[in-house]
Amino acid sequence: MKKKFLGVVLSVAMVASLLAGCGDKEDKPQEDNAATEAPADDANGDAEATEAPADDNAQDEGNASGEEIYVGVINNNPTESGYRTANDKDLREKFCPENGYKAEFVYGDKNEEQISAAQQLINNGVDYLLLSAADTAGWETVLEDAKNAGIKVILFDRTIDAPEDLYEASIVSDMDKEGETAVNWLAEQGLDKYNIIHIQGKMGSAAQKGRSKALETKVADDDNWNIVTQQTGNWESSEAQEIVQSAIDAKKEFNVIYAENDNMADGAVKALDKAGITHGADGDVIIMGFDCNKFALKAVKEGKWNYDGQCNPFQAKYIEDIIKKLENGEPIDEKTVILDEKYFDSKTITDEDIETYGIGE
């Protein structure tokens, strides 16, 4: 049954204010990582978690009953990165009263926070639960609860370790392929020796696992490849800068920085610049990032970075297609939809690529 009004807001223990300052180069994580509900009109500003007002007049053309479809969206913090900001904005623009949806957005950086939020959304009686999990593990029980309640689950952005019958569809990037593409590109550079600083993303996330796996496999198989430092930067520029600065202070020899998102690649470059170490197309250190923020693609075009792998944040239209089919009783053709993604390097990138594929400002 479609819900016109929000029955229950998330408990005070789970809900906190969403911090401001979302940008391409976020430097500090939230002080409080509790699951956060942000108001629909300002995903990135300072705001107390509130119950979004219902719009009784909004209708969706694909919804024959004319009632709002109640959607609960569980995502990672929009201030995490430029990628996440674009992803959240895309979802908010699609799942709004004007398009026939009642949507409740909840954010969490930790799996236990997201799982608690999912249970609350189930109790609230959402029609659909849209999930981008902080970690791949631990979701089976709560998704069984959703299934028993007649709530349909759609995964986006990240996969989880759970039986396929517990969700309707999965709209995701192929994180393993992203890593393999990046490592294959790096191998083609023909270095005599690969001494790599590996800056990992949030440990346990699908993006971290996929992007790490390919590099770790190559290092294990090739004696010319060596990881001199491997630490998580938690997607943060400031943490990545500290990792690289520590490697410089320890006088470690390196000629590649493999950072698992653009923010961390940016932080790494700051440490290199401070130490007077050259980087990029004509420098001593190869710089690699992921996500295709505009600032990153511009750095690739300018020759300051060497490589940036795309992770497509624009997933709302794919999710809505699934919802419309389910609402109309139509079969889902593909259980898993893999987003098409590219990569860009300093030798081939164009201004058109930046405008077409760059996210953020």
Short mmCIF file of C-alpha atoms in Angstrom, two decimals, residues 64-344:
data_model
loop_
_atom_site.label_atom_id
_atom_site.label_comp_id
_atom_site.label_asym_id
_atom_site.label_seq_id
_atom_site.Cartn_x
_atom_site.Cartn_y
_atom_site.Cartn_z
CA ALA A 64 -2.04 3.80 -12.04
CA SER A 65 -3.43 4.32 -8.52
CA GLY A 66 -2.31 7.96 -8.48
CA GLU A 67 -0.87 7.47 -5.00
CA GLU A 68 2.68 8.35 -4.06
CA ILE A 69 5.21 5.56 -4.04
CA TYR A 70 6.99 5.58 -0.70
CA VAL A 71 10.73 5.06 -1.15
CA GLY A 72 13.37 4.71 1.54
CA VAL A 73 16.90 5.51 0.34
CA ILE A 74 19.93 4.38 2.35
CA ASN A 75 23.14 5.89 1.07
CA ASN A 76 26.62 6.83 2.18
CA ASN A 77 27.31 10.36 3.41
CA PRO A 78 26.99 12.89 0.54
CA THR A 79 30.03 14.76 1.89
CA GLU A 80 32.17 11.65 1.33
CA SER A 81 33.23 12.73 -2.16
CA GLY A 82 32.22 14.55 -5.32
CA TYR A 83 31.00 11.21 -6.64
CA ARG A 84 28.67 10.71 -3.67
CA THR A 85 27.39 14.29 -3.90
CA ALA A 86 26.45 13.74 -7.55
CA ASN A 87 24.86 10.38 -6.73
CA ASP A 88 22.73 11.84 -3.93
CA LYS A 89 21.65 14.81 -6.09
CA ASP A 90 20.65 12.48 -8.93
CA LEU A 91 18.48 10.38 -6.58
CA ARG A 92 16.84 13.41 -4.95
CA GLU A 93 15.95 14.95 -8.29
CA LYS A 94 14.31 11.72 -9.43
CA PHE A 95 12.53 10.55 -6.27
CA CYS A 96 10.54 13.65 -5.40
CA PRO A 97 6.83 14.55 -5.01
CA GLU A 98 6.74 16.08 -8.50
CA ASN A 99 7.54 12.64 -9.92
CA GLY A 100 5.08 10.81 -7.72
CA TYR A 101 7.36 9.72 -4.90
CA LYS A 102 7.45 10.14 -1.16
CA ALA A 103 11.13 9.64 -0.32
CA GLU A 104 13.03 9.39 2.94
CA PHE A 105 16.81 9.72 2.65
CA VAL A 106 19.09 8.27 5.32
CA TYR A 107 22.90 8.33 5.37
CA GLY A 108 25.38 6.18 7.25
CA ASP A 109 29.12 5.58 7.01
CA LYS A 110 29.01 2.30 8.94
CA ASN A 111 27.14 -0.89 8.18
CA GLU A 112 25.50 -1.17 11.59
CA GLU A 113 24.08 2.34 11.25
CA GLN A 114 22.65 1.57 7.83
CA ILE A 115 21.18 -1.74 8.97
CA SER A 116 19.43 -0.02 11.89
CA ALA A 117 18.13 2.63 9.51
CA ALA A 118 16.87 -0.07 7.12
CA GLN A 119 14.96 -1.75 9.95
CA GLN A 120 13.35 1.57 10.87
CA LEU A 121 12.34 2.19 7.25
CA ILE A 122 10.80 -1.28 7.14
CA ASN A 123 8.85 -0.42 10.30
CA ASN A 124 7.76 2.83 8.65
CA GLY A 125 6.27 0.80 5.81
CA VAL A 126 8.17 1.95 2.74
CA ASP A 127 7.16 0.40 -0.58
CA TYR A 128 10.74 0.22 -1.84
CA LEU A 129 14.07 0.13 -0.05
CA LEU A 130 16.94 1.49 -2.16
CA LEU A 131 20.32 0.53 -0.74
CA SER A 132 23.94 1.52 -1.27
CA ALA A 133 25.65 -0.49 1.45
CA ALA A 134 28.65 0.75 3.43
CA ASP A 135 29.87 -2.85 3.65
CA THR A 136 29.02 -5.95 1.65
CA ALA A 137 28.38 -8.19 4.67
CA GLY A 138 25.64 -8.46 7.28
CA TRP A 139 22.51 -7.64 5.26
CA GLU A 140 20.74 -10.98 4.98
CA THR A 141 18.54 -10.78 8.09
CA VAL A 142 17.22 -7.27 7.52
CA LEU A 143 16.52 -8.00 3.85
CA GLU A 144 14.59 -11.10 4.89
CA ASP A 145 12.53 -8.82 7.15
CA ALA A 146 11.88 -6.51 4.19
CA LYS A 147 10.80 -9.43 2.00
CA ASN A 148 8.45 -10.73 4.70
CA ALA A 149 6.92 -7.26 4.96
CA GLY A 150 6.31 -7.12 1.20
CA ILE A 151 8.93 -4.42 0.69
CA LYS A 152 10.95 -4.61 -2.52
CA VAL A 153 14.70 -3.97 -2.28
CA ILE A 154 16.79 -2.50 -5.08
CA LEU A 155 20.57 -2.25 -4.71
CA PHE A 156 22.46 0.61 -6.30
CA ASP A 157 26.10 1.64 -6.55
CA ARG A 158 27.41 -1.28 -4.47
CA THR A 159 26.82 -5.00 -4.25
CA ILE A 160 26.22 -7.00 -1.07
CA ASP A 161 26.78 -10.58 0.06
CA ALA A 162 23.19 -11.85 0.15
CA PRO A 163 21.00 -14.30 -1.81
CA GLU A 164 19.58 -12.81 -5.00
CA ASP A 165 16.02 -13.65 -4.01
CA LEU A 166 16.21 -11.00 -1.27
CA TYR A 167 16.40 -8.12 -3.74
CA GLU A 168 14.69 -7.26 -7.02
CA ALA A 169 17.65 -5.88 -8.92
CA SER A 170 21.16 -4.49 -8.55
CA ILE A 171 22.33 -1.41 -10.47
CA VAL A 172 26.06 -1.26 -9.90
CA SER A 173 29.47 -0.46 -11.21
CA ASP A 174 31.78 -3.37 -11.87
CA MET A 175 34.35 -2.49 -9.24
CA ASP A 176 36.54 -5.50 -10.08
CA LYS A 177 36.64 -4.35 -13.70
CA GLU A 178 37.48 -0.78 -12.63
CA GLY A 179 40.49 -2.15 -10.77
CA GLU A 180 41.53 -4.46 -13.60
CA THR A 181 41.30 -1.65 -16.16
CA ALA A 182 43.45 0.62 -14.01
CA VAL A 183 46.09 -2.04 -13.32
CA ASN A 184 46.24 -3.06 -17.00
CA TRP A 185 46.77 0.58 -17.95
CA LEU A 186 49.54 0.88 -15.37
CA ALA A 187 51.23 -2.28 -16.66
CA GLU A 188 51.25 -0.77 -20.16
CA GLN A 189 53.41 2.12 -18.94
CA GLY A 190 56.41 -0.23 -18.99
CA LEU A 191 58.22 0.88 -15.85
CA ASP A 192 61.38 -1.04 -14.96
CA LYS A 193 60.14 -1.27 -11.38
CA TYR A 194 56.77 -0.47 -9.85
CA ASN A 195 57.05 0.90 -6.31
CA ILE A 196 53.52 1.79 -5.33
CA ILE A 197 51.85 3.75 -2.58
CA HIS A 198 48.41 2.17 -2.38
CA ILE A 199 45.81 4.41 -0.71
CA GLN A 200 42.68 2.38 -0.10
CA GLY A 201 39.11 3.56 0.30
CA LYS A 202 36.74 2.71 3.14
CA MET A 203 37.66 -0.86 4.05
CA GLY A 204 34.99 -3.44 3.27
CA SER A 205 33.14 -1.35 0.70
CA ALA A 206 32.61 -2.86 -2.74
CA ALA A 207 34.65 -0.05 -4.34
CA GLN A 208 37.61 -0.68 -2.04
CA LYS A 209 37.48 -4.42 -2.54
CA GLY A 210 37.31 -4.26 -6.32
CA ARG A 211 39.95 -1.58 -6.80
CA SER A 212 42.31 -3.22 -4.30
CA LYS A 213 41.88 -6.77 -5.59
CA ALA A 214 43.34 -6.17 -9.05
CA LEU A 215 46.42 -4.37 -7.73
CA GLU A 216 47.09 -6.90 -4.98
CA THR A 217 46.75 -9.75 -7.49
CA LYS A 218 49.25 -8.14 -9.86
CA VAL A 219 51.73 -7.47 -7.07
CA ALA A 220 51.51 -11.09 -5.92
CA ASP A 221 52.13 -12.36 -9.47
CA ASP A 222 54.91 -10.00 -10.62
CA ASP A 223 58.24 -9.52 -8.81
CA ASN A 224 58.69 -6.10 -10.45
CA TRP A 225 55.61 -4.80 -8.66
CA ASN A 226 55.92 -3.80 -5.02
CA ILE A 227 53.58 -2.02 -2.59
CA VAL A 228 55.77 0.16 -0.37
CA THR A 229 52.86 1.57 1.65
CA GLN A 230 49.26 0.39 1.88
CA GLN A 231 46.78 2.19 4.12
CA THR A 232 43.16 3.29 4.07
CA GLY A 233 42.55 6.97 3.50
CA ASN A 234 38.81 6.52 4.14
CA TRP A 235 38.10 8.43 0.91
CA GLU A 236 39.54 11.60 2.55
CA SER A 237 42.04 14.04 1.03
CA SER A 238 43.62 14.92 4.37
CA GLU A 239 44.19 11.30 5.38
CA ALA A 240 45.77 10.50 2.02
CA GLN A 241 48.07 13.50 2.35
CA GLU A 242 49.25 12.22 5.74
CA ILE A 243 49.90 8.74 4.31
CA VAL A 244 52.08 10.08 1.51
CA GLN A 245 53.84 12.54 3.80
CA SER A 246 54.72 9.68 6.15
CA ALA A 247 56.16 7.70 3.23
CA ILE A 248 58.24 10.73 2.19
CA ASP A 249 59.47 11.29 5.75
CA ALA A 250 60.44 7.61 5.98
CA LYS A 251 62.42 8.06 2.74
CA LYS A 252 60.55 5.29 0.97
CA GLU A 253 61.18 5.02 -2.76
CA PHE A 254 58.04 5.14 -4.88
CA ASN A 255 57.06 6.04 -8.43
CA VAL A 256 53.30 5.29 -8.45
CA ILE A 257 50.42 6.48 -6.28
CA TYR A 258 47.32 4.33 -6.74
CA ALA A 259 44.56 6.17 -4.89
CA GLU A 260 41.10 4.59 -4.86
CA ASN A 261 39.24 7.87 -5.31
CA ASP A 262 39.92 11.39 -6.57
CA ASN A 263 39.88 13.03 -3.15
CA MET A 264 42.69 10.81 -1.96
CA ALA A 265 44.69 11.30 -5.16
CA ASP A 266 44.33 15.04 -4.61
CA GLY A 267 45.61 14.72 -1.04
CA ALA A 268 48.55 12.65 -2.24
CA VAL A 269 49.49 15.33 -4.78
CA LYS A 270 49.44 17.97 -2.05
CA ALA A 271 52.05 16.03 -0.12
CA LEU A 272 54.20 15.64 -3.24
CA ASP A 273 53.96 19.35 -4.06
CA LYS A 274 54.95 20.26 -0.51
CA ALA A 275 58.02 18.05 -0.80
CA GLY A 276 58.90 19.32 -4.29
CA ILE A 277 58.41 15.89 -5.92
CA THR A 278 57.30 16.04 -9.55
CA HIS A 279 54.32 14.03 -10.74
CA GLY A 280 52.06 13.45 -13.72
CA ALA A 281 52.85 13.06 -17.41
CA ASP A 282 56.39 14.49 -17.21
CA GLY A 283 57.03 13.84 -13.52
CA ASP A 284 58.70 11.23 -11.36
CA VAL A 285 55.49 9.83 -9.85
CA ILE A 286 52.45 8.42 -11.69
CA ILE A 287 49.17 9.63 -10.17
CA MET A 288 46.03 7.47 -10.45
CA GLY A 289 42.55 8.21 -9.15
CA PHE A 290 38.95 7.09 -9.61
CA ASP A 291 35.50 8.72 -9.98
CA CYS A 292 36.04 11.35 -12.71
CA ASN A 293 35.39 14.51 -10.77
CA LYS A 294 35.92 17.54 -13.02
CA PHE A 295 38.82 18.75 -10.91
CA ALA A 296 40.49 15.36 -11.39
CA LEU A 297 39.90 15.21 -15.14
CA LYS A 298 41.26 18.75 -15.48
CA ALA A 299 44.38 17.63 -13.61
CA VAL A 300 44.73 14.73 -16.06
CA LYS A 301 44.30 17.08 -19.03
CA GLU A 302 46.93 19.44 -17.58
CA GLY A 303 49.36 16.53 -17.18
CA LYS A 304 49.44 16.78 -13.38
CA TRP A 305 47.77 13.37 -13.04
CA ASN A 306 48.16 10.38 -15.34
CA TYR A 307 44.94 8.39 -15.02
CA ASP A 308 41.37 8.65 -13.76
CA GLY A 309 38.85 5.79 -13.85
CA GLN A 310 35.14 6.50 -14.13
CA CYS A 311 32.58 5.41 -11.57
CA ASN A 312 29.15 6.40 -12.88
CA PRO A 313 27.02 8.10 -10.17
CA PHE A 314 23.91 8.66 -12.31
CA GLN A 315 21.80 5.64 -11.39
CA ALA A 316 18.34 7.05 -10.57
CA LYS A 317 16.86 6.52 -14.04
CA TYR A 318 17.90 2.87 -13.97
CA ILE A 319 16.27 2.43 -10.55
CA GLU A 320 13.06 4.13 -11.68
CA ASP A 321 12.85 1.85 -14.71
CA ILE A 322 12.92 -1.13 -12.36
CA ILE A 323 10.26 0.42 -10.08
CA LYS A 324 7.93 1.16 -13.01
CA LYS A 325 8.19 -2.41 -14.26
CA LEU A 326 7.44 -3.77 -10.80
CA GLU A 327 4.50 -1.38 -10.38
CA ASN A 328 3.09 -2.52 -13.72
CA GLY A 329 3.65 -6.21 -12.98
CA GLU A 330 6.25 -6.57 -15.70
CA PRO A 331 9.21 -8.96 -15.44
CA ILE A 332 12.71 -7.66 -14.73
CA ASP A 333 14.91 -8.54 -17.70
CA GLU A 334 18.25 -8.28 -15.91
CA LYS A 335 18.82 -8.99 -12.23
CA THR A 336 22.13 -7.12 -12.33
CA VAL A 337 22.61 -4.00 -14.44
CA ILE A 338 26.28 -3.14 -14.94
CA LEU A 339 26.88 0.53 -15.65
CA ASP A 340 29.03 1.40 -18.67
CA GLU A 341 32.24 3.13 -17.55
CA LYS A 342 35.39 4.56 -19.13
CA TYR A 343 38.85 5.73 -18.13
CA PHE A 344 40.92 8.74 -19.14
#
